[in-house]
Amino acid sequence: MTYMKEDIRSGGEFGFISEIRKMFPEKTSIKGIGDDCAILPQRSGLSTLMSTDMLVEDIHFILSKTDPFRLGWKSLAVNLSDMAAMGGKPVASLLSLALPSNLPAGWLERFMEGYRDISARYDTVLAGGDTSSSKDRLFISVAVVGECPEGGALTRAGARPGDLVCVTGILGESAAGLDIILGGGARNEEDLRLVRRHFMPEPRVREGQLLASVPGVHSMMDLSDGVASDIRRIMEESSVGAEMDSRNPAYFGEHALDGGEDYELLFTVDPSAQKSLPVEHFVIGKITDSGRLVWRDSDRDFCGFRHF
Ligand code: ADP
Ligand code: MG
C-alpha cells in the first residue's frame, strides 16, 4: 500500500487499515486482513470462482452526488451479482481503493459501513485489499472469491434452441431510479423504492445458487448493461438465436430493455423445467436456432447501455 496522505482520518495508511480491521473482525476460519495474503480453507469437490469489477469516479458515479454508504454497498453488490450469475456462493472479497485527498470528513467511514452492511447480509468476509492515494479521482476495485460444486457453475454457453429466456425480476427500475435522481430526487415512496433499486441493488445470490441446482437451467448471466445487449452475450457464447418480447409484465418504464444496472439474473431453461423452478421469474423470450435476435411485435432494434 502506498497511501501517503496524512490522516486517513488520523493515523495514515496503517490507521486506516487498523480501523478496517476493527470494523471487520475475523469470525470465520478465513485469515484475512493484516498479512501479505489472505488464507482461505479449501474443500475437495468444490470449484473456486473469482471475479473483479472496478468503479471509477466520473465514469460509474459522481462523487458529489453519491452517498458513501450506498457506494460502499454497491461496490460489493455488483461483484456479488457476478458470483450469483454463475450459481456461486460468495466467500470473501478484496477491496482496493485509490483515494483522492479531497474526500469529505467521515466519507470513508460511511463507505466502509455500507461495505460492511452488504458483506454481513451476504455472509462474505472482507479478506484484504490495497490502499493508495490518487491525484484527483476515486477508484474502487473489488475482487470476489466464491465457490460452487465442481462442474456446477452455470455459464453463458449452454443455451439450447427451445429454451425459455427468463429473468428473476422487473427490468428497468434501476434506470427509472437514475432518472428520478437526475430529475431532482424522489417525491414519494415509489420514487424512493426506484432510487434504492439503483443505488442498493440486491444481488440475486440465493436465486443464482438455486437455479444452478436445477438440471433444466442451461445458461445464466447477470444483467448489467440491459437485456437488449446482454442477451447477445448468451447468443454468442451458446451459438444460438433468440426471439424476445418487446412488451412484457417484467418490463418497467422506458429503459426496461436498454437501461443498465438491473442486476437481475437472465437465464435459459428447458420448457419442461420452467413451471417448477424454485425461484420467482418472468418468461421474456425463447432461444432459437436462427443465430439472430428478433423482437416480437416491434420493428425497433433495441440497444443496451454502452460504456464507451
Ligand atoms: P502490502 O504492502 O503487503 O501490500 P498493505 O500495507 O497494502 O500490505 O496492507 C496491509 C494489510 O491490509 C493487508 O493484509 C491488506 O490485505 C490489508 N488492506 C490494505 N488495504 C485494504 C483495504 N482497502 N481493505 C481491506 N484490507 C486492506
Ligand atoms: Mg498493498
mmCIF file of C-alpha atoms and ligand atoms in Angstrom:
data_model
loop_
_atom_site.group_PDB
_atom_site.id
_atom_site.type_symbol
_atom_site.label_atom_id
_atom_site.label_comp_id
_atom_site.label_asym_id
_atom_site.label_seq_id
_atom_site.Cartn_x
_atom_site.Cartn_y
_atom_site.Cartn_z
ATOM 1 C CA MET A 1 0.000 0.000 0.000
ATOM 2 C CA THR A 2 1.172 3.475 -0.777
ATOM 3 C CA TYR A 3 -1.250 5.841 0.810
ATOM 4 C CA MET A 4 0.750 8.977 1.521
ATOM 5 C CA LYS A 5 -1.740 11.479 2.740
ATOM 6 C CA GLU A 6 -1.691 12.431 6.392
ATOM 7 C CA ASP A 7 -4.579 11.218 8.490
ATOM 8 C CA ILE A 8 -6.595 8.706 6.678
ATOM 9 C CA ARG A 9 -8.853 10.018 9.236
ATOM 10 C CA SER A 10 -5.904 10.412 11.581
ATOM 11 C CA GLY A 11 -3.178 7.835 11.617
ATOM 12 C CA GLY A 12 -2.082 7.412 7.978
ATOM 13 C CA GLU A 13 -2.419 4.211 5.991
ATOM 14 C CA PHE A 14 -1.887 1.955 8.988
ATOM 15 C CA GLY A 15 -4.503 3.876 10.876
ATOM 16 C CA PHE A 16 -6.997 3.262 8.110
ATOM 17 C CA ILE A 17 -6.197 -0.434 7.864
ATOM 18 C CA SER A 18 -6.397 -0.929 11.605
ATOM 19 C CA GLU A 19 -9.772 0.854 11.527
ATOM 20 C CA ILE A 20 -10.924 -1.538 8.814
ATOM 21 C CA ARG A 21 -9.691 -4.482 10.873
ATOM 22 C CA LYS A 22 -11.735 -3.340 13.817
ATOM 23 C CA MET A 23 -14.808 -2.931 11.634
ATOM 24 C CA PHE A 24 -14.363 -6.389 10.082
ATOM 25 C CA PRO A 25 -13.240 -8.697 12.908
ATOM 26 C CA GLU A 26 -12.403 -12.286 11.932
ATOM 27 C CA LYS A 27 -15.316 -14.581 12.679
ATOM 28 C CA THR A 28 -14.631 -17.482 10.359
ATOM 29 C CA SER A 29 -11.720 -19.762 9.518
ATOM 30 C CA ILE A 30 -10.594 -17.273 6.864
ATOM 31 C CA LYS A 31 -7.351 -15.466 7.842
ATOM 32 C CA GLY A 32 -7.943 -12.016 6.464
ATOM 33 C CA ILE A 33 -6.571 -8.511 6.809
ATOM 34 C CA GLY A 34 -3.100 -7.985 8.280
ATOM 35 C CA ASP A 35 -0.750 -10.263 6.410
ATOM 36 C CA ASP A 36 0.662 -10.431 2.892
ATOM 37 C CA CYS A 37 -2.102 -12.758 1.698
ATOM 38 C CA ALA A 38 -5.451 -13.900 2.991
ATOM 39 C CA ILE A 39 -5.763 -17.636 3.666
ATOM 40 C CA LEU A 40 -8.932 -19.460 2.655
ATOM 41 C CA PRO A 41 -9.572 -23.066 3.646
ATOM 42 C CA GLN A 42 -10.181 -25.383 0.675
ATOM 43 C CA ARG A 43 -12.563 -28.271 0.423
ATOM 44 C CA SER A 44 -12.470 -31.019 -2.149
ATOM 45 C CA GLY A 45 -15.338 -31.365 -4.593
ATOM 46 C CA LEU A 46 -15.699 -27.605 -4.978
ATOM 47 C CA SER A 47 -14.525 -25.193 -7.647
ATOM 48 C CA THR A 48 -13.271 -21.705 -6.824
ATOM 49 C CA LEU A 49 -14.893 -18.803 -8.679
ATOM 50 C CA MET A 50 -13.215 -15.405 -8.953
ATOM 51 C CA SER A 51 -14.321 -12.110 -10.402
ATOM 52 C CA THR A 52 -13.440 -8.440 -10.154
ATOM 53 C CA ASP A 53 -15.156 -5.176 -11.006
ATOM 54 C CA MET A 54 -13.993 -1.589 -10.911
ATOM 55 C CA LEU A 55 -15.903 1.608 -10.126
ATOM 56 C CA VAL A 56 -14.299 4.829 -11.333
ATOM 57 C CA GLU A 57 -15.300 8.335 -10.291
ATOM 58 C CA ASP A 58 -16.987 10.290 -13.099
ATOM 59 C CA ILE A 59 -17.427 7.094 -15.141
ATOM 60 C CA HIS A 60 -19.551 4.998 -12.801
ATOM 61 C CA PHE A 61 -20.553 7.572 -10.211
ATOM 62 C CA ILE A 62 -20.381 11.306 -9.472
ATOM 63 C CA LEU A 63 -18.746 11.684 -6.082
ATOM 64 C CA SER A 64 -20.648 14.795 -5.005
ATOM 65 C CA LYS A 65 -23.995 13.158 -5.856
ATOM 66 C CA THR A 66 -23.296 9.781 -4.303
ATOM 67 C CA ASP A 67 -23.968 8.754 -0.752
ATOM 68 C CA PRO A 68 -20.839 6.956 0.559
ATOM 69 C CA PHE A 69 -22.779 4.247 2.405
ATOM 70 C CA ARG A 70 -24.665 3.340 -0.765
ATOM 71 C CA LEU A 71 -21.494 3.402 -2.845
ATOM 72 C CA GLY A 72 -19.827 1.014 -0.400
ATOM 73 C CA TRP A 73 -22.844 -1.242 -0.716
ATOM 74 C CA LYS A 74 -22.924 -1.095 -4.481
ATOM 75 C CA SER A 75 -19.164 -1.732 -4.854
ATOM 76 C CA LEU A 76 -19.619 -5.192 -3.402
ATOM 77 C CA ALA A 77 -23.144 -5.713 -4.780
ATOM 78 C CA VAL A 78 -22.026 -5.627 -8.414
ATOM 79 C CA ASN A 79 -19.346 -8.230 -7.663
ATOM 80 C CA LEU A 80 -21.727 -10.473 -5.746
ATOM 81 C CA SER A 81 -24.036 -10.267 -8.737
ATOM 82 C CA ASP A 82 -21.291 -11.744 -10.945
ATOM 83 C CA MET A 83 -20.906 -14.543 -8.428
ATOM 84 C CA ALA A 84 -24.664 -15.105 -8.379
ATOM 85 C CA ALA A 85 -24.652 -15.256 -12.167
ATOM 86 C CA MET A 86 -22.571 -18.448 -12.094
ATOM 87 C CA GLY A 87 -24.520 -20.032 -9.261
ATOM 88 C CA GLY A 88 -21.604 -19.402 -6.902
ATOM 89 C CA LYS A 89 -21.650 -18.857 -3.177
ATOM 90 C CA PRO A 90 -19.546 -15.794 -2.369
ATOM 91 C CA VAL A 91 -16.962 -16.411 0.360
ATOM 92 C CA ALA A 92 -14.574 -13.465 0.536
ATOM 93 C CA SER A 93 -13.758 -10.160 -1.123
ATOM 94 C CA LEU A 94 -10.709 -7.934 -1.615
ATOM 95 C CA LEU A 95 -11.175 -4.167 -1.685
ATOM 96 C CA SER A 96 -8.656 -1.849 -3.372
ATOM 97 C CA LEU A 97 -9.022 1.891 -3.075
ATOM 98 C CA ALA A 98 -7.188 4.815 -4.682
ATOM 99 C CA LEU A 99 -8.234 7.787 -2.607
ATOM 100 C CA PRO A 100 -8.074 11.454 -3.635
ATOM 101 C CA SER A 101 -7.191 13.938 -0.905
ATOM 102 C CA ASN A 102 -10.475 15.848 -1.164
ATOM 103 C CA LEU A 103 -12.792 13.250 0.388
ATOM 104 C CA PRO A 104 -15.094 14.898 2.936
ATOM 105 C CA ALA A 105 -14.558 14.050 6.604
ATOM 106 C CA GLY A 106 -16.389 10.889 7.549
ATOM 107 C CA TRP A 107 -16.751 9.821 3.953
ATOM 108 C CA LEU A 108 -14.539 6.706 4.186
ATOM 109 C CA GLU A 109 -16.148 5.544 7.387
ATOM 110 C CA ARG A 110 -19.579 5.700 5.785
ATOM 111 C CA PHE A 111 -18.288 3.944 2.682
ATOM 112 C CA MET A 112 -16.851 1.136 4.821
ATOM 113 C CA GLU A 113 -20.098 0.898 6.792
ATOM 114 C CA GLY A 114 -22.005 0.315 3.570
ATOM 115 C CA TYR A 115 -19.438 -2.267 2.549
ATOM 116 C CA ARG A 116 -19.758 -3.965 5.929
ATOM 117 C CA ASP A 117 -23.550 -3.940 5.748
ATOM 118 C CA ILE A 118 -23.729 -5.850 2.494
ATOM 119 C CA SER A 119 -20.815 -8.129 3.499
ATOM 120 C CA ALA A 120 -22.824 -9.243 6.515
ATOM 121 C CA ARG A 121 -26.059 -9.538 4.564
ATOM 122 C CA TYR A 122 -24.477 -11.915 2.054
ATOM 123 C CA ASP A 123 -22.177 -13.652 4.524
ATOM 124 C CA THR A 124 -18.968 -12.577 2.792
ATOM 125 C CA VAL A 125 -15.648 -11.849 4.509
ATOM 126 C CA LEU A 126 -13.544 -8.796 3.612
ATOM 127 C CA ALA A 127 -10.213 -10.647 3.457
ATOM 128 C CA GLY A 128 -7.869 -7.857 2.362
ATOM 129 C CA GLY A 129 -7.179 -5.275 -0.264
ATOM 130 C CA ASP A 130 -4.903 -2.396 -1.083
ATOM 131 C CA THR A 131 -4.998 1.328 -0.387
ATOM 132 C CA SER A 132 -3.301 4.061 -2.364
ATOM 133 C CA SER A 133 -3.578 7.790 -2.857
ATOM 134 C CA SER A 134 -4.833 9.195 -6.131
ATOM 135 C CA LYS A 135 -4.168 12.607 -7.702
ATOM 136 C CA ASP A 136 -7.773 13.577 -8.177
ATOM 137 C CA ARG A 137 -10.259 10.742 -8.733
ATOM 138 C CA LEU A 138 -11.538 7.966 -6.536
ATOM 139 C CA PHE A 139 -11.038 4.403 -7.820
ATOM 140 C CA ILE A 140 -12.658 1.388 -6.242
ATOM 141 C CA SER A 141 -11.738 -2.120 -7.276
ATOM 142 C CA VAL A 142 -13.339 -5.145 -5.680
ATOM 143 C CA ALA A 143 -12.473 -8.783 -6.244
ATOM 144 C CA VAL A 144 -14.697 -11.554 -5.015
ATOM 145 C CA VAL A 145 -13.906 -15.211 -4.410
ATOM 146 C CA GLY A 146 -16.596 -17.850 -4.155
ATOM 147 C CA GLU A 147 -17.271 -21.498 -4.634
ATOM 148 C CA CYS A 148 -19.640 -23.954 -6.251
ATOM 149 C CA PRO A 149 -19.836 -27.731 -6.592
ATOM 150 C CA GLU A 150 -17.229 -28.969 -9.072
ATOM 151 C CA GLY A 151 -18.759 -28.767 -12.550
ATOM 152 C CA GLY A 152 -21.799 -26.969 -11.140
ATOM 153 C CA ALA A 153 -21.179 -23.429 -12.339
ATOM 154 C CA LEU A 154 -23.701 -22.079 -14.843
ATOM 155 C CA THR A 155 -22.073 -20.343 -17.803
ATOM 156 C CA ARG A 156 -23.397 -18.260 -20.695
ATOM 157 C CA ALA A 157 -22.590 -21.063 -23.087
ATOM 158 C CA GLY A 158 -25.271 -23.691 -22.506
ATOM 159 C CA ALA A 159 -28.439 -22.195 -24.024
ATOM 160 C CA ARG A 160 -30.309 -24.587 -26.358
ATOM 161 C CA PRO A 161 -32.898 -23.886 -29.056
ATOM 162 C CA GLY A 162 -36.332 -24.238 -27.463
ATOM 163 C CA ASP A 163 -35.182 -22.951 -24.061
ATOM 164 C CA LEU A 164 -37.302 -20.240 -22.494
ATOM 165 C CA VAL A 165 -35.479 -16.986 -21.685
ATOM 166 C CA CYS A 166 -36.277 -15.789 -18.154
ATOM 167 C CA VAL A 167 -35.379 -13.033 -15.696
ATOM 168 C CA THR A 168 -35.539 -13.066 -11.904
ATOM 169 C CA GLY A 169 -37.185 -9.658 -11.515
ATOM 170 C CA ILE A 170 -38.519 -6.481 -13.070
ATOM 171 C CA LEU A 171 -36.195 -4.766 -15.570
ATOM 172 C CA GLY A 172 -35.818 -1.002 -15.903
ATOM 173 C CA GLU A 173 -36.397 0.009 -12.291
ATOM 174 C CA SER A 174 -32.757 0.898 -11.734
ATOM 175 C CA ALA A 175 -32.757 3.101 -14.844
ATOM 176 C CA ALA A 176 -36.017 4.709 -13.678
ATOM 177 C CA GLY A 177 -34.374 5.335 -10.305
ATOM 178 C CA LEU A 178 -31.455 7.047 -12.016
ATOM 179 C CA ASP A 179 -33.884 9.245 -13.990
ATOM 180 C CA ILE A 180 -35.507 10.292 -10.721
ATOM 181 C CA ILE A 181 -32.117 11.165 -9.203
ATOM 182 C CA LEU A 182 -31.087 13.188 -12.265
ATOM 183 C CA GLY A 183 -34.515 14.853 -12.339
ATOM 184 C CA GLY A 184 -34.123 16.320 -8.876
ATOM 185 C CA GLY A 185 -34.806 13.475 -6.453
ATOM 186 C CA ALA A 186 -37.576 11.320 -5.042
ATOM 187 C CA ARG A 187 -41.012 12.845 -4.385
ATOM 188 C CA ASN A 188 -42.817 9.844 -2.923
ATOM 189 C CA GLU A 189 -42.471 6.303 -1.629
ATOM 190 C CA GLU A 190 -42.491 4.757 -5.092
ATOM 191 C CA ASP A 191 -39.701 7.123 -6.211
ATOM 192 C CA LEU A 192 -37.686 6.131 -3.157
ATOM 193 C CA ARG A 193 -38.097 2.460 -3.980
ATOM 194 C CA LEU A 194 -36.790 3.036 -7.503
ATOM 195 C CA VAL A 195 -33.859 5.141 -6.299
ATOM 196 C CA ARG A 196 -32.959 2.351 -3.899
ATOM 197 C CA ARG A 197 -33.082 -0.153 -6.728
ATOM 198 C CA HIS A 198 -30.437 1.975 -8.428
ATOM 199 C CA PHE A 199 -28.121 2.640 -5.507
ATOM 200 C CA MET A 200 -28.516 -0.518 -3.494
ATOM 201 C CA PRO A 201 -29.221 -3.396 -5.865
ATOM 202 C CA GLU A 202 -29.796 -6.758 -4.204
ATOM 203 C CA PRO A 203 -27.593 -9.292 -5.976
ATOM 204 C CA ARG A 204 -29.573 -12.495 -6.640
ATOM 205 C CA VAL A 205 -27.135 -14.708 -4.786
ATOM 206 C CA ARG A 206 -29.597 -17.205 -3.341
ATOM 207 C CA GLU A 207 -31.575 -17.340 -6.577
ATOM 208 C CA GLY A 208 -28.407 -17.989 -8.584
ATOM 209 C CA GLN A 209 -27.455 -20.978 -6.462
ATOM 210 C CA LEU A 210 -30.991 -22.388 -6.592
ATOM 211 C CA LEU A 211 -31.170 -22.021 -10.368
ATOM 212 C CA ALA A 212 -27.752 -23.623 -10.837
ATOM 213 C CA SER A 213 -29.006 -26.697 -9.000
ATOM 214 C CA VAL A 214 -31.862 -27.262 -11.490
ATOM 215 C CA PRO A 215 -30.718 -29.584 -14.313
ATOM 216 C CA GLY A 216 -33.033 -27.926 -16.859
ATOM 217 C CA VAL A 217 -31.445 -24.498 -16.432
ATOM 218 C CA HIS A 218 -28.885 -24.345 -19.209
ATOM 219 C CA SER A 219 -27.248 -20.909 -19.132
ATOM 220 C CA MET A 220 -27.174 -17.835 -16.952
ATOM 221 C CA MET A 221 -25.670 -14.341 -16.594
ATOM 222 C CA ASP A 222 -26.394 -11.197 -14.633
ATOM 223 C CA LEU A 223 -27.876 -8.127 -16.279
ATOM 224 C CA SER A 224 -25.632 -5.094 -16.039
ATOM 225 C CA ASP A 225 -25.978 -3.482 -19.475
ATOM 226 C CA GLY A 226 -29.654 -4.065 -20.265
ATOM 227 C CA VAL A 227 -31.252 -7.225 -21.616
ATOM 228 C CA ALA A 228 -31.157 -5.960 -25.206
ATOM 229 C CA SER A 229 -27.393 -6.153 -25.272
ATOM 230 C CA ASP A 230 -26.849 -8.824 -22.619
ATOM 231 C CA ILE A 231 -28.995 -11.434 -24.413
ATOM 232 C CA ARG A 232 -26.421 -11.192 -27.206
ATOM 233 C CA ARG A 233 -23.734 -12.463 -24.823
ATOM 234 C CA ILE A 234 -25.696 -15.657 -24.306
ATOM 235 C CA MET A 235 -26.415 -15.911 -28.046
ATOM 236 C CA GLU A 236 -22.724 -15.519 -28.890
ATOM 237 C CA GLU A 237 -21.430 -17.886 -26.239
ATOM 238 C CA SER A 238 -24.089 -20.506 -26.980
ATOM 239 C CA SER A 239 -24.184 -20.034 -30.787
ATOM 240 C CA VAL A 240 -27.960 -19.635 -30.812
ATOM 241 C CA GLY A 241 -30.578 -17.029 -31.721
ATOM 242 C CA ALA A 242 -33.365 -15.543 -29.630
ATOM 243 C CA GLU A 243 -36.901 -14.307 -30.054
ATOM 244 C CA MET A 244 -37.652 -11.761 -27.334
ATOM 245 C CA ASP A 245 -40.794 -9.987 -26.116
ATOM 246 C CA SER A 246 -40.720 -6.261 -26.707
ATOM 247 C CA ARG A 247 -43.652 -5.953 -24.303
ATOM 248 C CA ASN A 248 -43.827 -7.954 -21.096
ATOM 249 C CA PRO A 249 -45.027 -7.554 -17.473
ATOM 250 C CA ALA A 250 -41.349 -7.769 -16.439
ATOM 251 C CA TYR A 251 -40.586 -4.518 -18.244
ATOM 252 C CA PHE A 252 -40.838 -1.277 -16.289
ATOM 253 C CA GLY A 253 -40.623 2.187 -17.800
ATOM 254 C CA GLU A 254 -38.786 3.478 -20.805
ATOM 255 C CA HIS A 255 -35.480 1.750 -20.222
ATOM 256 C CA ALA A 256 -36.533 -1.788 -19.405
ATOM 257 C CA LEU A 257 -34.596 -3.184 -22.352
ATOM 258 C CA ASP A 258 -31.736 -0.770 -22.845
ATOM 259 C CA GLY A 259 -31.200 0.567 -19.308
ATOM 260 C CA GLY A 260 -28.293 -0.755 -17.319
ATOM 261 C CA GLU A 261 -27.653 -1.951 -13.802
ATOM 262 C CA ASP A 262 -30.673 -4.147 -13.172
ATOM 263 C CA TYR A 263 -28.526 -6.864 -11.595
ATOM 264 C CA GLU A 264 -31.270 -9.411 -12.131
ATOM 265 C CA LEU A 265 -30.328 -12.834 -13.475
ATOM 266 C CA LEU A 266 -31.011 -13.706 -17.097
ATOM 267 C CA PHE A 267 -31.225 -17.453 -17.663
ATOM 268 C CA THR A 268 -32.494 -20.019 -20.122
ATOM 269 C CA VAL A 269 -34.418 -23.118 -19.117
ATOM 270 C CA ASP A 270 -35.906 -26.160 -20.764
ATOM 271 C CA PRO A 271 -39.696 -25.593 -21.029
ATOM 272 C CA SER A 272 -40.369 -28.826 -19.112
ATOM 273 C CA ALA A 273 -38.467 -27.479 -16.088
ATOM 274 C CA GLN A 274 -39.797 -23.930 -16.144
ATOM 275 C CA LYS A 275 -43.093 -24.433 -14.238
ATOM 276 C CA SER A 276 -41.411 -25.955 -11.198
ATOM 277 C CA LEU A 277 -38.482 -23.530 -10.903
ATOM 278 C CA PRO A 278 -37.738 -22.750 -7.229
ATOM 279 C CA VAL A 279 -37.304 -19.043 -7.965
ATOM 280 C CA GLU A 280 -39.722 -16.262 -8.920
ATOM 281 C CA HIS A 281 -39.223 -15.302 -12.543
ATOM 282 C CA PHE A 282 -40.715 -13.903 -15.740
ATOM 283 C CA VAL A 283 -40.523 -15.572 -19.156
ATOM 284 C CA ILE A 284 -39.468 -12.941 -21.709
ATOM 285 C CA GLY A 285 -38.361 -14.893 -24.753
ATOM 286 C CA LYS A 286 -37.256 -18.088 -26.388
ATOM 287 C CA ILE A 287 -33.949 -19.424 -27.717
ATOM 288 C CA THR A 288 -33.950 -20.290 -31.421
ATOM 289 C CA ASP A 289 -31.500 -21.907 -33.815
ATOM 290 C CA SER A 290 -31.598 -18.911 -36.196
ATOM 291 C CA GLY A 291 -28.493 -17.198 -34.824
ATOM 292 C CA ARG A 292 -30.440 -13.914 -34.984
ATOM 293 C CA LEU A 293 -32.125 -11.689 -32.417
ATOM 294 C CA VAL A 294 -35.798 -10.925 -33.121
ATOM 295 C CA TRP A 295 -38.025 -8.596 -31.073
ATOM 296 C CA ARG A 296 -41.653 -9.761 -31.169
ATOM 297 C CA ASP A 297 -44.226 -7.077 -32.048
ATOM 298 C CA SER A 298 -41.641 -4.459 -32.818
ATOM 299 C CA ASP A 299 -39.537 -3.237 -35.690
ATOM 300 C CA ARG A 300 -37.222 -1.421 -33.344
ATOM 301 C CA ASP A 301 -33.697 -2.559 -32.721
ATOM 302 C CA PHE A 302 -33.020 -2.133 -29.027
ATOM 303 C CA CYS A 303 -29.519 -1.396 -27.876
ATOM 304 C CA GLY A 304 -28.192 -1.875 -24.391
ATOM 305 C CA PHE A 305 -26.160 0.568 -22.385
ATOM 306 C CA ARG A 306 -22.691 1.240 -23.790
ATOM 307 C CA HIS A 307 -19.794 2.136 -21.519
ATOM 308 C CA PHE A 308 -17.574 3.601 -24.241
HETATM 309 P P1 ADP B 1 1.331 -4.984 1.341
HETATM 310 O O1 ADP B 1 2.391 -3.972 1.489
HETATM 311 O O2 ADP B 1 1.745 -6.389 1.592
HETATM 312 O O3 ADP B 1 0.542 -4.822 0.068
HETATM 313 P P2 ADP B 1 -0.547 -3.399 2.750
HETATM 314 O O4 ADP B 1 0.169 -2.497 3.669
HETATM 315 O O5 ADP B 1 -1.012 -2.886 1.440
HETATM 316 O O6 ADP B 1 0.305 -4.716 2.556
HETATM 317 O O7 ADP B 1 -1.805 -3.986 3.510
HETATM 318 C C1 ADP B 1 -1.715 -4.493 4.802
HETATM 319 C C2 ADP B 1 -2.895 -5.395 5.062
HETATM 320 O O8 ADP B 1 -4.081 -4.629 4.996
HETATM 321 C C3 ADP B 1 -3.045 -6.497 4.029
HETATM 322 O O9 ADP B 1 -3.495 -7.665 4.697
HETATM 323 C C4 ADP B 1 -4.101 -5.987 3.091
HETATM 324 O O10 ADP B 1 -4.828 -7.054 2.507
HETATM 325 C C5 ADP B 1 -4.958 -5.127 4.014
HETATM 326 N N1 ADP B 1 -5.582 -3.984 3.306
HETATM 327 C C6 ADP B 1 -4.971 -2.917 2.727
HETATM 328 N N2 ADP B 1 -5.866 -2.063 2.198
HETATM 329 C C7 ADP B 1 -7.090 -2.595 2.423
HETATM 330 C C8 ADP B 1 -8.424 -2.214 2.121
HETATM 331 N N3 ADP B 1 -8.715 -1.107 1.419
HETATM 332 N N4 ADP B 1 -9.419 -3.028 2.508
HETATM 333 C C9 ADP B 1 -9.150 -4.160 3.192
HETATM 334 N N5 ADP B 1 -7.935 -4.578 3.536
HETATM 335 C C10 ADP B 1 -6.894 -3.811 3.154
HETATM 336 MG MG MG B 2 -0.587 -3.476 -0.568
#
